[in-house]
Amino acid sequence: MLTGKHVVFLGGDARQLEVIKSCIQMNARVSLIGYDNLQSPFSGASLKELSTEVLSKADVLVLPIVGTDEHGHVSSVFTSDTLILTEEHLSSLPAHCIVFAGIAKPYLKDLCARYGIELIELMQRDDVAIYNSIPTVEGALMMAIQNTDITLHGSICLVLGMGRCGLSLARVLHAIGADVRVGVRSSAHHARAFEMGFKAFDTRELNQHVKEADLIFNTIPAPIITAQTLSHCPHDVVIIDLASKPGGVDYAFAEKRGIKAILAPSLPGIVAPKTAGRILARTITQLLKPMELQKEGNV
Ligand code: NAP
């Protein structure tokens, strides 16, 4: 239980609702900033204005997945107010306060470092990335089905990258009956692909392998599908780019060649916000366990 702990939520989207629910269930005192247009308010939480006074009493501060922008702007889909987390706000947090965000821009990282505040970037964690690959893969399948006139079964699907997302995606496409060919660069990934029954090729030879592709799913966060690669692709190939912005495709050249290439960011929040929220809730509450133990005098 988080009895006696004050958890402040500043901004967010549907994913935060699951985290709020979990904190209330764990008996934390919950304050919500930037939630004034919430359709069904939580009975165990109070709405607050952004102020140093509220933040000075926070044990935990939960920010949206994107944290802040480069100027401290915090987004919230539940308010029309502008929320700016300033240096004054950050400096008012107690030294023991833990700040959670999905990812943090230098603005937030620098401020937390300057004031000795612990910052946890949830999306950098392996466990969160692997759990998140589940809704990401479902979203990728949805996009593939919506944007093709063939079944995935029997289609030639290239999956570029065999990290947390690529591996989950290749496995599901293979199970659906697609002819999966994985673009990798390490011998360990070659071996794993072989073991799992996929064909593997070296990404340096990508241009030779795109020629037969019906679909290309990119998970490599680097400019991998270049103009030269696109010039080897069939004109009716569909490219679903999962890599974070700006993605891995030369979009200007794809458009010039009439190739359908789609940058598909933030799929978990789009296709399964509740599941995505539960993943965050589970991880945050797990990470707050030491606080619980301290309270109970067990450490
Ligand atoms: P990851 O585990 O780090 O996997 C990335 C893969 O790309 C690794 O296999 C890595 O190979 C490979 N790679 C990186 N640079 C390469 C290069 N220059 N040439 C060849 N291979 C290269 O990352 P992830 O968690 O799967 O996420 C992949 C991307 O998707 C990230 O940009 C992430 O932000 C994004 N993402 C998007 C969504 C969405 O909804 N669209 C959801 C989750 C994640 P090595 O292992 O050999 O380094």
mmCIF file of N, CA, C and O and ligand atoms in Angstrom, residues 129 132 136 161-166 185-186 189 203 219-222 224 241-244 264-268, ligand 1:
data_model
loop_
_atom_site.group_PDB
_atom_site.id
_atom_site.type_symbol
_atom_site.label_atom_id
_atom_site.label_comp_id
_atom_site.label_asym_id
_atom_site.label_seq_id
_atom_site.Cartn_x
_atom_site.Cartn_y
_atom_site.Cartn_z
ATOM 1 N N ALA A 129 9.338 -1.968 -22.618
ATOM 2 C CA ALA A 129 9.425 -2.053 -24.084
ATOM 3 C C ALA A 129 8.902 -3.401 -24.586
ATOM 4 O O ALA A 129 8.232 -3.468 -25.617
ATOM 5 N N ASN A 132 5.143 -3.466 -24.101
ATOM 6 C CA ASN A 132 4.572 -2.531 -25.073
ATOM 7 C C ASN A 132 4.584 -3.067 -26.488
ATOM 8 O O ASN A 132 3.821 -2.633 -27.342
ATOM 9 N N THR A 136 1.835 -2.809 -29.736
ATOM 10 C CA THR A 136 2.470 -2.246 -30.944
ATOM 11 C C THR A 136 2.274 -3.198 -32.126
ATOM 12 O O THR A 136 1.915 -2.791 -33.232
ATOM 13 N N GLY A 161 15.023 -5.176 -38.258
ATOM 14 C CA GLY A 161 15.363 -5.047 -36.836
ATOM 15 C C GLY A 161 14.751 -6.192 -36.063
ATOM 16 O O GLY A 161 13.607 -6.589 -36.307
ATOM 17 N N MET A 162 15.544 -6.761 -35.169
ATOM 18 C CA MET A 162 15.029 -7.867 -34.360
ATOM 19 C C MET A 162 15.241 -7.564 -32.888
ATOM 20 O O MET A 162 15.757 -8.377 -32.133
ATOM 21 N N GLY A 163 14.821 -6.351 -32.504
ATOM 22 C CA GLY A 163 14.864 -5.982 -31.091
ATOM 23 C C GLY A 163 13.543 -6.332 -30.437
ATOM 24 O O GLY A 163 12.894 -7.307 -30.826
ATOM 25 N N ARG A 164 13.144 -5.513 -29.452
ATOM 26 C CA ARG A 164 11.940 -5.838 -28.684
ATOM 27 C C ARG A 164 10.692 -5.866 -29.550
ATOM 28 O O ARG A 164 9.883 -6.787 -29.446
ATOM 29 N N CYS A 165 10.537 -4.888 -30.455
ATOM 30 C CA CYS A 165 9.354 -4.870 -31.331
ATOM 31 C C CYS A 165 9.502 -5.851 -32.493
ATOM 32 O O CYS A 165 8.573 -6.594 -32.808
ATOM 33 N N GLY A 166 10.663 -5.838 -33.127
ATOM 34 C CA GLY A 166 10.868 -6.655 -34.325
ATOM 35 C C GLY A 166 10.666 -8.131 -34.057
ATOM 36 O O GLY A 166 10.019 -8.833 -34.840
ATOM 37 N N ARG A 185 21.604 -7.302 -38.286
ATOM 38 C CA ARG A 185 23.018 -7.028 -38.554
ATOM 39 C C ARG A 185 23.960 -7.869 -37.699
ATOM 40 O O ARG A 185 25.152 -7.885 -37.940
ATOM 41 N N SER A 186 23.443 -8.562 -36.678
ATOM 42 C CA SER A 186 24.363 -9.331 -35.838
ATOM 43 C C SER A 186 24.190 -10.832 -36.090
ATOM 44 O O SER A 186 23.106 -11.307 -36.462
ATOM 45 N N HIS A 189 21.504 -12.424 -33.958
ATOM 46 C CA HIS A 189 20.137 -12.276 -34.466
ATOM 47 C C HIS A 189 19.876 -13.201 -35.650
ATOM 48 O O HIS A 189 18.772 -13.723 -35.817
ATOM 49 N N THR A 203 21.124 -6.521 -43.124
ATOM 50 C CA THR A 203 20.508 -5.251 -43.558
ATOM 51 C C THR A 203 21.370 -4.534 -44.605
ATOM 52 O O THR A 203 20.855 -3.721 -45.355
ATOM 53 N N THR A 219 11.542 -1.432 -37.875
ATOM 54 C CA THR A 219 11.662 -1.093 -36.443
ATOM 55 C C THR A 219 13.047 -0.501 -36.155
ATOM 56 O O THR A 219 13.390 -0.291 -35.001
ATOM 57 N N ILE A 220 13.829 -0.254 -37.203
ATOM 58 C CA ILE A 220 15.183 0.274 -36.990
ATOM 59 C C ILE A 220 15.134 1.810 -36.935
ATOM 60 O O ILE A 220 14.697 2.448 -37.894
ATOM 61 N N PRO A 221 15.564 2.376 -35.796
ATOM 62 C CA PRO A 221 15.498 3.835 -35.682
ATOM 63 C C PRO A 221 16.683 4.528 -36.349
ATOM 64 O O PRO A 221 17.479 5.183 -35.699
ATOM 65 N N ALA A 222 16.806 4.340 -37.646
ATOM 66 C CA ALA A 222 17.900 4.935 -38.427
ATOM 67 C C ALA A 222 17.427 4.988 -39.884
ATOM 68 O O ALA A 222 16.535 4.224 -40.270
ATOM 69 N N ILE A 224 17.171 3.714 -42.828
ATOM 70 C CA ILE A 224 17.528 2.418 -43.416
ATOM 71 C C ILE A 224 16.901 2.230 -44.798
ATOM 72 O O ILE A 224 17.504 1.641 -45.681
ATOM 73 N N ASP A 241 6.240 1.973 -40.952
ATOM 74 C CA ASP A 241 7.452 2.394 -40.239
ATOM 75 C C ASP A 241 7.113 2.599 -38.762
ATOM 76 O O ASP A 241 6.409 3.540 -38.395
ATOM 77 N N LEU A 242 7.605 1.687 -37.931
ATOM 78 C CA LEU A 242 7.296 1.752 -36.492
ATOM 79 C C LEU A 242 8.339 2.561 -35.718
ATOM 80 O O LEU A 242 8.092 2.957 -34.579
ATOM 81 N N ALA A 243 9.484 2.768 -36.333
ATOM 82 C CA ALA A 243 10.572 3.456 -35.613
ATOM 83 C C ALA A 243 10.134 4.858 -35.217
ATOM 84 O O ALA A 243 9.348 5.500 -35.925
ATOM 85 N N SER A 244 10.640 5.314 -34.069
ATOM 86 C CA SER A 244 10.207 6.622 -33.582
ATOM 87 C C SER A 244 10.648 7.723 -34.546
ATOM 88 O O SER A 244 11.581 7.542 -35.333
ATOM 89 N N ALA A 264 4.077 5.191 -38.344
ATOM 90 C CA ALA A 264 3.001 4.785 -37.425
ATOM 91 C C ALA A 264 3.471 4.867 -35.973
ATOM 92 O O ALA A 264 3.749 3.849 -35.342
ATOM 93 N N PRO A 265 3.558 6.079 -35.434
ATOM 94 C CA PRO A 265 4.051 6.206 -34.053
ATOM 95 C C PRO A 265 2.969 5.930 -33.015
ATOM 96 O O PRO A 265 1.765 5.915 -33.340
ATOM 97 N N SER A 266 3.376 5.694 -31.787
ATOM 98 C CA SER A 266 2.477 5.624 -30.607
ATOM 99 C C SER A 266 1.315 4.661 -30.771
ATOM 100 O O SER A 266 0.191 4.959 -30.364
ATOM 101 N N LEU A 267 1.549 3.513 -31.389
ATOM 102 C CA LEU A 267 0.436 2.577 -31.615
ATOM 103 C C LEU A 267 -0.208 2.069 -30.320
ATOM 104 O O LEU A 267 -1.431 1.970 -30.253
ATOM 105 N N PRO A 268 0.558 1.753 -29.257
ATOM 106 C CA PRO A 268 -0.111 1.260 -28.043
ATOM 107 C C PRO A 268 -1.158 2.240 -27.515
ATOM 108 O O PRO A 268 -2.260 1.841 -27.153
HETATM 109 P P1 NAP B 1 15.315 -2.142 -29.938
HETATM 110 O O1 NAP B 1 14.962 -3.262 -29.059
HETATM 111 O O2 NAP B 1 16.476 -1.279 -29.602
HETATM 112 O O3 NAP B 1 15.491 -2.712 -31.432
HETATM 113 C C1 NAP B 1 16.030 -1.945 -32.471
HETATM 114 C C2 NAP B 1 16.626 -2.888 -33.494
HETATM 115 O O4 NAP B 1 17.172 -2.095 -34.541
HETATM 116 C C3 NAP B 1 17.759 -3.761 -32.951
HETATM 117 O O5 NAP B 1 17.580 -5.065 -33.431
HETATM 118 C C4 NAP B 1 19.024 -3.114 -33.557
HETATM 119 O O6 NAP B 1 20.034 -4.050 -33.852
HETATM 120 C C5 NAP B 1 18.475 -2.601 -34.854
HETATM 121 N N1 NAP B 1 19.274 -1.508 -35.409
HETATM 122 C C6 NAP B 1 19.504 -0.288 -34.857
HETATM 123 N N2 NAP B 1 20.239 0.468 -35.691
HETATM 124 C C7 NAP B 1 20.503 -0.305 -36.789
HETATM 125 C C8 NAP B 1 21.191 -0.094 -37.987
HETATM 126 N N3 NAP B 1 21.782 1.077 -38.255
HETATM 127 N N4 NAP B 1 21.246 -1.120 -38.899
HETATM 128 C C9 NAP B 1 20.652 -2.298 -38.639
HETATM 129 N N5 NAP B 1 19.970 -2.558 -37.507
HETATM 130 C C10 NAP B 1 19.886 -1.577 -36.599
HETATM 131 O O7 NAP B 1 14.086 -1.122 -30.086
HETATM 132 P P2 NAP B 1 12.530 -1.498 -30.001
HETATM 133 O O8 NAP B 1 12.081 -1.404 -28.601
HETATM 134 O O9 NAP B 1 12.284 -2.729 -30.798
HETATM 135 O O10 NAP B 1 11.927 -0.237 -30.745
HETATM 136 C C11 NAP B 1 12.243 -0.016 -32.106
HETATM 137 C C12 NAP B 1 11.745 1.359 -32.533
HETATM 138 O O11 NAP B 1 10.332 1.379 -32.480
HETATM 139 C C13 NAP B 1 12.207 2.499 -31.631
HETATM 140 O O12 NAP B 1 12.435 3.642 -32.421
HETATM 141 C C14 NAP B 1 11.020 2.728 -30.718
HETATM 142 O O13 NAP B 1 10.982 4.052 -30.211
HETATM 143 C C15 NAP B 1 9.893 2.468 -31.662
HETATM 144 N N6 NAP B 1 8.620 2.060 -31.088
HETATM 145 C C16 NAP B 1 7.517 2.460 -31.761
HETATM 146 C C17 NAP B 1 6.282 2.076 -31.341
HETATM 147 C C18 NAP B 1 5.104 2.492 -32.158
HETATM 148 O O14 NAP B 1 3.978 2.491 -31.661
HETATM 149 N N7 NAP B 1 5.299 2.848 -33.408
HETATM 150 C C19 NAP B 1 6.132 1.305 -30.182
HETATM 151 C C20 NAP B 1 7.277 0.897 -29.498
HETATM 152 C C21 NAP B 1 8.538 1.277 -29.974
HETATM 153 P P3 NAP B 1 21.194 -4.417 -32.795
HETATM 154 O O15 NAP B 1 20.506 -5.206 -31.719
HETATM 155 O O16 NAP B 1 22.141 -5.189 -33.617
HETATM 156 O O17 NAP B 1 21.712 -3.115 -32.273
#
